[in-house]
Amino acid sequence: MATQLKPATDKPPMDCSAEEWQARLELAACYRIFDHMGWCEGIYNHITLRIPGERDAFLINPFGLMWDEVTASNLIKIDGEGNKLAPSEHHVNLAGFTQHATFHKALDWAHAIVHTHTPDTMAVCCSKEGLQPTNFYSCFFEGLVGYHDFEGITVRAEEGERLVRNLGNRQVLMLRNHGPVLMGKTIYEMFFLYYMFQRACEVQVKTLSMGEAITVPPEVIEVHQRDRDLMLVDDFGKLDFKAWTRRIDKIDSSWRN
């Protein structure tokens, strides 16, 4: 059984470039990791990944499949207008395409994007104060989070301009009364940011259920983030991603198909 995500050096088992097959492997692994962690909602929500070397082409999950059914070969390749760029028997969820395509098209650096509806992240999105600097994890995100008021299901292209504007130069957009969108320059960075964000929300929800939380002073947050930045190296989050890939590989390696 394979225990690590090896580069796709041999001829891909489907009609695509080696770079696209590697992206398919990594995104399929990411779906299975999120499923393993319980960060999914049936056939809904999305993780997308831009294909290296193809500015307007990205991969998305097939609408109708549970996340533990996603594999490297059944991911759908689409462009920024939602057109399929490779044959697929599956459909694309309009809500996922509209939101993710907006960010992929507008932001050159946003190669990997995730949107979820986990109870704790949604609870924080529904709270008036949003994410508060009251725990180890949330202090990492001070200054990285934007907010977007709820406009209903994200299926209208005209909402895209407001989504991008409210994100600004940040990597997290909290859709109020809805759920979070996180993006990264790599799938590894996106994954690790989401891991930390999910933890931040879980701790905040539990803390506030006990009473008033302790707010971390700005000067301490500054030191906290300074020390965080010392850890930001090339391929940030890759070690974490590989470790979780080994975990899901031991459970079920069918995502590689």
XYZ file of N, CA and C in Angstrom:
771
model
N 0.846 -1.199 0.000
C 0.000 0.000 0.000
C 0.880 1.247 0.000
N 0.520 2.224 -0.838
C 1.306 3.454 -0.886
C 1.137 4.234 0.402
N 2.215 4.850 0.857
C 2.153 5.579 2.122
C 2.515 7.049 1.983
N 2.817 7.512 0.770
C 3.085 8.921 0.600
C 2.666 9.355 -0.801
N 2.494 10.659 -0.980
C 2.046 11.183 -2.244
C 3.251 11.371 -3.142
N 3.491 10.432 -4.025
C 4.666 10.468 -4.883
C 4.377 11.292 -6.136
N 5.393 12.007 -6.641
C 5.195 12.789 -7.852
C 4.794 11.891 -9.012
N 3.956 12.438 -9.884
C 3.502 11.666 -11.037
C 4.565 11.732 -12.135
N 5.522 10.829 -12.083
C 6.629 10.851 -13.033
C 6.359 9.957 -14.229
N 5.555 8.932 -14.064
C 5.227 8.048 -15.161
C 4.054 8.620 -15.961
N 3.751 7.963 -17.066
C 2.626 8.404 -17.890
C 1.334 8.314 -17.082
N 0.550 9.399 -17.035
C -0.709 9.382 -16.275
C -1.657 8.312 -16.809
N -2.461 7.726 -15.946
C -3.389 6.684 -16.370
C -4.627 7.216 -17.100
N -4.669 8.531 -17.382
C -5.758 9.112 -18.163
C -5.160 10.173 -19.078
N -5.950 10.685 -19.983
C -5.459 11.631 -20.979
C -5.284 13.022 -20.363
N -4.131 13.246 -19.765
C -3.804 14.547 -19.183
C -2.302 14.634 -18.994
N -1.811 15.824 -18.700
C -0.382 16.004 -18.466
C 0.012 15.421 -17.117
N 1.308 15.218 -16.929
C 1.806 14.730 -15.646
C 1.491 15.729 -14.535
N 1.540 17.033 -14.874
C 1.251 18.074 -13.880
C -0.219 18.024 -13.462
N -1.101 17.806 -14.439
C -2.517 17.717 -14.090
C -2.797 16.476 -13.246
N -2.155 15.358 -13.581
C -2.398 14.146 -12.805
C -1.925 14.318 -11.365
N -0.789 14.984 -11.189
C -0.306 15.233 -9.834
C -1.293 16.107 -9.066
N -1.841 17.132 -9.741
C -2.840 17.991 -9.104
C -4.086 17.180 -8.749
N -4.473 16.265 -9.619
C -5.626 15.415 -9.345
C -5.382 14.542 -8.110
N -4.193 13.981 -8.023
C -3.855 13.152 -6.866
C -3.934 13.956 -5.573
N -3.352 15.144 -5.599
C -3.321 15.959 -4.382
C -4.717 16.429 -3.978
N -5.523 16.814 -4.961
C -6.869 17.278 -4.620
C -7.740 16.123 -4.134
N -7.614 14.956 -4.767
C -8.384 13.798 -4.311
C -7.995 13.428 -2.882
N -6.697 13.475 -2.586
C -6.240 13.200 -1.222
C -6.834 14.215 -0.250
N -6.885 15.475 -0.671
C -7.419 16.530 0.190
C -8.890 16.280 0.504
N -9.667 15.879 -0.485
C -11.080 15.554 -0.240
C -11.214 14.423 0.779
N -10.388 13.405 0.643
C -10.482 12.276 1.562
C -10.055 12.670 2.976
N -9.056 13.559 3.084
C -8.630 14.031 4.407
C -9.767 14.812 5.066
N -10.390 15.722 4.312
C -11.497 16.501 4.860
C -12.643 15.581 5.276
N -12.912 14.558 4.470
C -13.957 13.608 4.833
C -13.591 12.881 6.121
N -12.342 12.467 6.234
C -11.871 11.760 7.424
C -12.027 12.625 8.673
N -11.801 13.931 8.536
C -11.895 14.848 9.671
C -13.332 15.286 9.959
N -14.266 14.925 9.086
C -15.649 15.338 9.279
C -15.924 16.755 8.824
N -15.075 17.292 7.952
C -15.222 18.674 7.484
C -15.967 18.732 6.156
N -17.023 17.988 6.014
C -17.761 17.974 4.758
C -19.253 17.904 5.057
N -20.056 18.115 4.031
C -21.506 18.105 4.206
C -22.142 17.355 3.037
N -22.124 16.032 3.147
C -22.717 15.216 2.107
C -22.075 15.449 0.755
N -22.907 15.730 -0.246
C -22.412 15.941 -1.601
C -22.109 17.414 -1.868
N -22.266 18.258 -0.841
C -22.120 19.699 -1.036
C -20.751 20.202 -0.554
N -20.551 21.525 -0.703
C -19.279 22.186 -0.394
C -18.213 21.771 -1.414
N -17.096 22.511 -1.405
C -16.131 22.317 -2.492
C -14.703 22.631 -2.070
N -13.782 21.936 -2.704
C -12.369 22.294 -2.694
C -11.963 22.326 -4.161
N -11.317 23.388 -4.598
C -10.875 23.476 -5.991
C -9.377 23.724 -6.054
N -8.792 23.321 -7.173
C -7.350 23.465 -7.355
C -7.065 23.826 -8.801
N -6.329 24.920 -8.986
C -5.929 25.319 -10.338
C -4.870 24.341 -10.857
N -4.973 23.997 -12.131
C -4.016 23.077 -12.740
C -2.753 23.848 -13.098
N -1.584 23.384 -12.659
C -0.327 24.089 -12.949
C -0.141 24.339 -14.446
N 0.221 25.577 -14.780
C 0.484 25.919 -16.170
C -0.752 26.235 -16.986
N -1.950 26.135 -16.379
C -3.193 26.435 -17.083
C -3.957 27.476 -16.276
N -3.827 28.729 -16.667
C -4.362 29.850 -15.898
C -5.862 29.742 -15.653
N -6.602 29.281 -16.652
C -8.058 29.273 -16.543
C -8.618 27.854 -16.536
N -7.967 26.972 -15.813
C -8.459 25.594 -15.706
C -8.268 25.115 -14.281
N -9.351 24.602 -13.699
C -9.211 24.072 -12.348
C -10.082 22.841 -12.158
N -9.789 22.115 -11.094
C -10.469 20.868 -10.784
C -11.473 21.081 -9.658
N -12.623 20.399 -9.759
C -13.666 20.514 -8.746
C -14.319 19.147 -8.569
N -14.953 18.944 -7.426
C -15.585 17.645 -7.161
C -16.845 17.442 -7.997
N -17.124 16.205 -8.375
C -18.346 15.898 -9.125
C -19.570 16.057 -8.223
N -20.556 16.802 -8.694
C -21.771 17.009 -7.913
C -22.567 15.703 -7.861
N -22.885 15.284 -6.646
C -23.620 14.045 -6.456
C -22.821 12.975 -5.759
N -21.493 13.170 -5.682
C -20.642 12.191 -5.006
C -20.313 12.667 -3.597
N -20.312 11.720 -2.660
C -19.818 12.019 -1.319
C -18.308 12.241 -1.418
N -17.740 12.935 -0.429
C -16.317 13.244 -0.512
C -15.436 12.003 -0.403
N -15.948 10.931 0.187
C -15.146 9.712 0.243
C -15.272 8.896 -1.045
N -16.005 9.436 -2.029
C -16.101 8.806 -3.342
C -15.259 9.535 -4.388
N -14.703 10.676 -4.008
C -13.891 11.454 -4.948
C -12.571 10.738 -5.198
N -12.193 10.650 -6.470
C -10.913 10.044 -6.846
C -10.184 10.981 -7.801
N -8.927 10.679 -8.043
C -8.127 11.512 -8.938
C -8.740 11.592 -10.333
N -9.306 10.488 -10.799
C -9.813 10.456 -12.179
C -11.224 11.014 -12.332
N -12.043 11.036 -11.266
C -13.405 11.537 -11.458
C -13.576 13.018 -11.111
N -12.501 13.690 -10.682
C -12.560 15.132 -10.519
C -12.854 15.765 -11.877
N -13.606 16.871 -11.876
C -14.011 17.503 -13.135
C -13.110 18.703 -13.436
N -12.629 18.757 -14.673
C -11.792 19.868 -15.123
C -12.674 20.885 -15.840
N -12.723 22.114 -15.306
C -13.560 23.155 -15.902
C -12.770 24.454 -16.056
N -13.329 25.373 -16.857
C -12.717 26.690 -16.987
C -13.490 27.695 -16.141
N -13.097 28.954 -16.235
C -13.708 29.984 -15.409
C -15.150 30.287 -15.728
N -15.660 29.744 -16.832
C -17.053 29.931 -17.195
C -17.894 28.703 -16.880
N -17.258 27.690 -16.299
C -17.986 26.485 -15.930
C -18.053 25.433 -17.016
N -17.338 25.664 -18.124
C -17.331 24.693 -19.212
C -16.412 23.526 -18.879
N -16.858 22.315 -19.142
C -16.015 21.142 -18.932
C -14.903 21.129 -19.977
N -13.685 20.914 -19.518
C -12.532 20.870 -20.416
C -12.101 19.441 -20.699
N -12.782 18.495 -20.105
C -12.530 17.073 -20.339
C -13.847 16.337 -20.117
N -14.061 15.231 -20.814
C -15.321 14.496 -20.676
C -15.559 14.034 -19.238
N -16.805 14.125 -18.789
C -17.186 13.643 -17.462
C -18.670 13.345 -17.463
N -19.029 12.239 -16.835
C -20.448 11.879 -16.723
C -21.147 12.657 -15.626
N -20.367 13.382 -14.821
C -20.921 14.083 -13.663
C -21.199 15.550 -13.976
N -21.969 16.173 -13.084
C -22.304 17.584 -13.213
C -21.491 18.399 -12.203
N -21.497 19.716 -12.385
C -20.836 20.652 -11.469
C -21.913 21.438 -10.735
N -21.789 21.547 -9.426
C -22.722 22.336 -8.618
C -22.524 23.815 -8.930
N -23.585 24.501 -9.366
C -23.493 25.904 -9.757
C -22.953 26.785 -8.637
N -23.372 26.514 -7.397
C -22.913 27.334 -6.267
C -21.398 27.221 -6.096
N -20.869 26.025 -6.264
C -19.429 25.834 -6.114
C -18.668 26.479 -7.239
N -19.169 26.320 -8.453
C -18.494 26.913 -9.598
C -18.465 28.433 -9.502
N -19.606 29.061 -9.206
C -19.703 30.513 -9.195
C -18.745 31.138 -8.196
N -18.751 30.632 -6.978
C -17.919 31.214 -5.925
C -16.431 30.982 -6.172
N -16.063 29.750 -6.434
C -14.651 29.424 -6.600
C -14.073 30.043 -7.866
N -14.845 30.010 -8.953
C -14.361 30.584 -10.208
C -14.083 32.070 -10.053
N -14.920 32.750 -9.266
C -14.735 34.183 -9.031
C -13.350 34.469 -8.462
N -12.961 33.702 -7.453
C -11.661 33.938 -6.814
C -10.506 33.464 -7.692
N -10.650 32.311 -8.335
C -9.584 31.827 -9.209
C -9.307 32.821 -10.341
N -10.355 33.398 -10.903
C -10.198 34.321 -12.025
C -9.607 35.655 -11.583
N -9.977 36.110 -10.399
C -9.567 37.442 -9.939
C -8.202 37.454 -9.267
N -7.783 36.319 -8.709
C -6.567 36.287 -7.897
C -5.558 35.292 -8.477
N -4.466 35.813 -9.019
C -3.446 34.946 -9.621
C -2.860 33.965 -8.623
N -2.772 34.384 -7.362
C -2.096 33.570 -6.359
C -3.000 32.507 -5.741
N -4.309 32.625 -5.930
C -5.253 31.711 -5.261
C -5.382 30.412 -6.049
N -4.462 29.502 -5.808
C -4.441 28.238 -6.549
C -5.327 27.172 -5.915
N -5.528 27.237 -4.608
C -6.345 26.240 -3.914
C -7.354 26.951 -3.026
N -8.634 26.558 -3.133
C -9.709 27.239 -2.407
C -10.647 26.209 -1.801
N -11.080 26.456 -0.567
C -12.034 25.560 0.092
C -13.166 26.370 0.714
N -14.366 25.823 0.612
C -15.538 26.396 1.286
C -16.259 25.258 1.995
N -16.544 25.449 3.285
C -17.197 24.399 4.071
C -18.384 24.947 4.854
N -19.138 23.997 5.422
C -20.261 24.324 6.293
C -20.140 23.577 7.619
N -18.953 23.481 8.186
C -18.847 22.780 9.457
C -19.578 23.591 10.539
N -20.191 22.922 11.507
C -20.985 23.637 12.518
C -20.218 24.745 13.243
N -18.974 24.483 13.635
C -18.242 25.491 14.411
C -17.830 26.687 13.562
N -17.387 26.453 12.325
C -17.015 27.597 11.484
C -18.251 28.395 11.104
N -19.370 27.714 10.857
C -20.603 28.428 10.550
C -21.099 29.218 11.752
N -20.955 28.643 12.950
C -21.395 29.341 14.159
C -20.649 30.657 14.322
N -19.344 30.628 14.073
C -18.548 31.854 14.199
C -18.932 32.843 13.104
N -19.211 32.338 11.886
C -19.661 33.214 10.806
C -21.007 33.859 11.134
N -21.796 33.189 11.947
C -23.128 33.698 12.318
C -23.093 34.619 13.536
N -21.947 34.728 14.176
C -21.847 35.560 15.379
C -21.496 36.998 15.021
N -21.991 37.927 15.801
C -21.807 39.353 15.502
C -20.338 39.747 15.477
N -19.545 39.216 16.393
C -18.135 39.602 16.510
C -17.230 38.829 15.571
N -17.734 37.750 14.972
C -16.890 36.960 14.089
C -15.763 36.270 14.846
N -14.645 36.035 14.183
C -13.509 35.375 14.822
C -12.825 36.347 15.770
N -12.659 35.932 17.022
C -12.082 36.809 18.039
C -10.689 36.317 18.449
N -9.764 37.236 18.746
C -8.404 36.845 19.145
C -8.377 36.394 20.606
N -8.959 35.220 20.853
C -9.074 34.740 22.229
C -8.410 33.391 22.449
N -7.779 32.833 21.406
C -7.092 31.553 21.609
C -5.856 31.448 20.724
N -5.065 30.458 20.999
C -3.799 30.232 20.293
C -3.978 30.253 18.779
N -5.018 29.581 18.286
C -5.223 29.462 16.848
C -5.752 30.752 16.234
N -6.741 31.362 16.872
C -7.361 32.546 16.270
C -6.393 33.719 16.178
N -5.414 33.778 17.065
C -4.442 34.880 17.008
C -3.595 34.827 15.738
N -3.465 33.646 15.152
C -2.737 33.526 13.888
C -3.466 34.266 12.773
N -4.803 34.410 12.899
C -5.610 34.937 11.805
C -5.942 36.418 11.934
N -5.472 37.058 12.980
C -5.751 38.481 13.133
C -5.167 39.236 11.931
N -6.014 39.967 11.218
C -5.574 40.693 10.021
C -5.686 39.891 8.736
N -6.009 38.611 8.829
C -6.103 37.748 7.641
C -7.543 37.478 7.220
N -8.516 38.026 7.950
C -9.916 37.661 7.745
C -10.745 38.844 7.258
N -11.512 38.611 6.184
C -12.472 39.581 5.699
C -13.884 39.053 5.929
N -14.897 39.912 5.799
C -16.281 39.523 6.047
C -17.178 39.957 4.888
N -18.140 39.097 4.557
C -19.063 39.367 3.452
C -20.482 39.085 3.931
N -21.361 40.079 3.816
C -22.736 39.918 4.283
C -23.488 38.891 3.438
N -24.383 38.194 4.086
C -25.145 37.110 3.454
C -26.068 37.649 2.362
N -26.017 37.017 1.184
C -26.878 37.400 0.067
C -27.663 36.198 -0.459
N -27.686 35.113 0.299
C -28.359 33.911 -0.150
C -27.359 32.935 -0.771
N -27.865 31.902 -1.431
C -26.997 30.910 -2.064
C -26.153 31.600 -3.127
N -24.859 31.295 -3.138
C -23.936 31.985 -4.038
C -23.996 31.383 -5.437
N -24.996 31.791 -6.217
C -25.150 31.276 -7.580
C -25.203 32.406 -8.607
N -25.200 33.659 -8.148
C -25.294 34.795 -9.063
C -23.925 35.411 -9.289
N -23.514 35.487 -10.552
C -22.175 35.977 -10.893
C -21.952 37.409 -10.410
N -23.013 38.216 -10.363
C -22.853 39.626 -9.987
C -22.421 39.804 -8.534
N -22.551 38.761 -7.720
C -22.077 38.851 -6.335
C -20.561 38.761 -6.265
N -19.960 38.242 -7.330
C -18.522 38.000 -7.330
C -17.677 39.225 -7.029
N -18.055 40.379 -7.608
C -17.284 41.610 -7.377
C -17.242 41.962 -5.905
N -18.357 41.778 -5.219
C -18.411 42.098 -3.790
C -17.608 41.079 -2.972
N -17.635 39.835 -3.378
C -16.838 38.816 -2.691
C -15.357 39.162 -2.741
N -14.880 39.499 -3.928
C -13.456 39.833 -4.098
C -13.102 41.100 -3.338
N -13.978 42.102 -3.391
C -13.721 43.358 -2.691
C -13.646 43.144 -1.184
N -14.542 42.327 -0.645
C -14.566 42.125 0.802
C -13.423 41.228 1.273
N -12.905 40.403 0.378
C -11.716 39.619 0.725
C -10.500 40.527 0.838
N -10.369 41.476 -0.083
C -9.220 42.375 -0.073
C -7.929 41.612 -0.297
N -6.928 41.896 0.520
C -5.631 41.221 0.387
C -5.470 40.106 1.422
N -6.593 39.555 1.847
C -6.560 38.520 2.888
C -6.690 37.130 2.267
N -6.622 36.113 3.119
C -6.731 34.734 2.644
C -7.968 34.019 3.175
N -8.713 34.688 4.030
C -9.928 34.102 4.605
C -11.077 35.082 4.423
N -12.199 34.573 3.905
C -13.409 35.386 3.809
C -14.519 34.651 4.539
N -15.030 35.277 5.582
C -16.126 34.687 6.340
C -17.437 35.195 5.756
N -18.191 34.291 5.154
C -19.496 34.635 4.613
C -20.474 34.642 5.782
N -20.902 35.811 6.191
C -21.758 35.932 7.375
C -23.040 35.114 7.204
N -23.460 34.478 8.305
C -24.658 33.625 8.312
C -24.537 32.440 7.357
N -23.311 32.108 6.979
C -23.098 31.079 5.964
C -21.912 30.203 6.372
N -20.727 30.491 5.846
C -19.559 29.674 6.164
C -18.293 30.310 5.607
N -17.126 29.747 5.903
C -15.860 30.355 5.505
C -15.365 29.919 4.128
N -14.572 30.795 3.515
C -13.810 30.467 2.306
C -12.348 30.751 2.629
N -11.492 29.759 2.424
C -10.064 29.941 2.658
C -9.311 29.598 1.387
N -8.212 30.305 1.138
C -7.454 30.060 -0.086
C -5.960 30.153 0.170
N -5.215 29.439 -0.652
C -3.775 29.416 -0.478
C -3.040 29.407 -1.800
N -1.761 29.711 -1.731
C -0.916 29.698 -2.926
C -0.622 28.273 -3.368
N -0.760 27.336 -2.432
C -0.613 25.911 -2.726
C -1.713 25.154 -1.991
N -1.940 23.925 -2.378
C -2.934 23.119 -1.672
C -2.464 22.828 -0.253
N -1.144 22.775 -0.060
C -0.595 22.527 1.278
C -0.905 23.702 2.196
N -0.670 24.926 1.695
C -0.936 26.112 2.504
C -2.416 26.223 2.829
N -3.274 26.021 1.831
C -4.716 26.086 2.061
C -5.144 25.074 3.112
N -4.627 23.848 3.008
C -5.000 22.810 3.960
C -4.613 23.204 5.388
N -3.375 23.662 5.561
C -2.927 23.978 6.919
C -3.664 25.187 7.479
N -3.935 26.187 6.627
C -4.722 27.336 7.089
C -6.101 26.888 7.548
N -6.713 25.986 6.774
C -8.038 25.520 7.163
C -7.986 24.737 8.473
N -6.987 23.899 8.617
C -6.832 23.124 9.860
C -6.799 24.064 11.068
N -5.976 25.113 10.958
C -5.843 26.071 12.056
C -7.139 26.857 12.268
N -7.801 27.231 11.173
C -9.041 28.003 11.269
C -10.152 27.177 11.915
N -10.259 25.927 11.509
C -11.265 25.039 12.106
C -11.033 24.912 13.604
N -9.778 24.736 13.997
C -9.446 24.645 15.412
C -9.795 25.952 16.140
N -9.473 27.086 15.525
C -9.761 28.382 16.138
C -11.249 28.521 16.424
N -12.073 28.111 15.462
C -13.521 28.223 15.639
C -14.041 27.242 16.679
N -13.516 26.020 16.680
C -13.935 25.028 17.671
C -13.655 25.523 19.087
N -12.457 26.057 19.291
C -12.084 26.536 20.627
C -12.926 27.748 21.015
N -13.179 28.657 20.058
C -13.979 29.842 20.370
C -15.396 29.454 20.789
N -16.007 28.551 20.033
C -17.368 28.124 20.359
C -17.420 27.496 21.749
N -16.459 26.652 22.066
C -16.432 25.996 23.383
C -16.165 27.000 24.495
N -15.262 27.927 24.236
C -14.919 28.922 25.255
C -16.117 29.798 25.591
N -16.799 30.309 24.557
C -17.923 31.206 24.800
C -19.097 30.482 25.440
N -19.169 29.161 25.266
C -20.232 28.408 25.935
C -20.011 28.345 27.442
N -18.772 28.638 27.865
C -18.430 28.603 29.287
C -18.532 29.979 29.933
N -18.625 31.020 29.099
C -18.682 32.369 29.651
C -17.838 33.322 28.839
N -17.438 34.418 29.446
C -16.667 35.441 28.744
C -15.262 34.956 28.454
N -14.778 35.207 27.246
C -13.433 34.783 26.843
C -12.401 35.854 27.183
N -11.157 35.438 27.313
C -10.047 36.358 27.559
C -9.500 36.820 26.213
N -9.528 38.116 25.938
C -9.017 38.657 24.677
C -7.507 38.863 24.778
N -6.780 38.399 23.794
C -5.320 38.540 23.781
C -4.969 39.970 23.365
N -4.099 40.666 24.102
C -3.733 42.049 23.779
C -3.026 42.136 22.425
N -3.176 43.257 21.708
C -2.558 43.439 20.394
C -1.046 43.213 20.384
N -0.358 43.658 21.446
C 1.095 43.508 21.470
C 1.514 42.044 21.567
N 0.691 41.237 22.223
C 0.993 39.802 22.311
C 0.696 39.128 20.975
N -0.383 39.548 20.319
C -0.705 39.009 19.000
C 0.430 39.304 18.022
N 0.999 40.499 18.106
C 2.108 40.876 17.226
C 3.295 39.936 17.406
N 3.627 39.629 18.649
C 4.731 38.702 18.927
C 4.369 37.295 18.442
N 3.141 36.898 18.683
C 2.649 35.580 18.277
C 2.783 35.412 16.763
N 2.390 36.448 16.010
C 2.469 36.361 14.558
C 3.897 36.493 14.051
N 4.708 37.240 14.769
C 6.124 37.330 14.399
C 6.772 35.961 14.485
N 6.504 35.249 15.569
C 7.070 33.910 15.735
C 6.453 32.927 14.742
N 5.173 33.155 14.403
C 4.525 32.332 13.372
C 5.261 32.458 12.046
N 5.618 33.685 11.706
C 6.244 33.933 10.411
C 7.620 33.277 10.293
N 8.261 33.024 11.433
C 9.553 32.342 11.391
C 9.397 30.901 10.907
N 8.170 30.373 11.025
C 7.891 28.999 10.615
C 7.470 28.904 9.153
N 7.174 30.050 8.528
C 6.677 30.047 7.155
C 7.823 29.812 6.183
N 7.976 28.586 5.755
C 9.040 28.206 4.835
C 8.408 27.780 3.513
N 9.259 27.461 2.535
C 8.755 26.983 1.258
C 7.899 25.741 1.470
N 6.841 25.624 0.662
C 5.915 24.495 0.778
C 5.300 24.428 2.175
N 4.936 25.596 2.693
C 4.305 25.688 4.006
C 3.100 24.760 4.062
N 3.064 23.896 5.054
C 1.964 22.968 5.240
C 2.154 21.630 4.564
N 3.224 21.487 3.774
C 3.406 20.247 3.012
C 3.634 19.047 3.921
N 4.409 19.226 4.987
C 4.661 18.105 5.902
C 3.354 17.628 6.531
N 2.490 18.579 6.906
C 1.189 18.219 7.486
C 0.340 17.469 6.463
N 0.301 17.989 5.250
C -0.507 17.376 4.206
C -0.038 15.944 3.916
N 1.266 15.754 3.841
C 1.797 14.412 3.585
C 1.462 13.454 4.724
N 1.535 13.964 5.946
C 1.239 13.117 7.103
C -0.214 12.642 7.071
N -1.134 13.558 6.775
C -2.540 13.179 6.709
C -2.821 12.298 5.498
N -2.064 12.487 4.421
C -2.204 11.612 3.257
C -1.825 10.179 3.612
N -0.768 10.021 4.393
C -0.382 8.675 4.834
C -1.492 8.063 5.682
N -2.145 8.889 6.499
C -3.223 8.383 7.346
C -4.389 7.865 6.504
N -4.826 8.653 5.529
C -5.985 8.207 4.749
C -5.619 7.064 3.813
N -4.348 7.003 3.414
C -3.899 5.899 2.562
C -4.028 4.558 3.283
N -3.769 4.571 4.587
C -3.878 3.341 5.371
C -5.334 2.884 5.494
N -6.242 3.852 5.435
C -7.669 3.544 5.569
C -8.256 3.076 4.244
N -7.956 3.810 3.175
C -8.532 3.514 1.854
C -7.742 4.293 0.800
N -7.062 3.590 -0.062
C -6.235 4.250 -1.082
C -6.948 4.377 -2.431
N -8.275 4.178 -2.453
C -9.003 4.231 -3.711
C -9.020 5.618 -4.335
N -8.707 6.660 -3.557
C -8.679 8.021 -4.097
C -7.626 8.158 -5.181
N -6.649 7.264 -5.217
C -5.590 7.334 -6.219
C -6.050 6.860 -7.595
N -7.203 6.212 -7.674
C -7.675 5.625 -8.937
C -8.050 6.711 -9.952
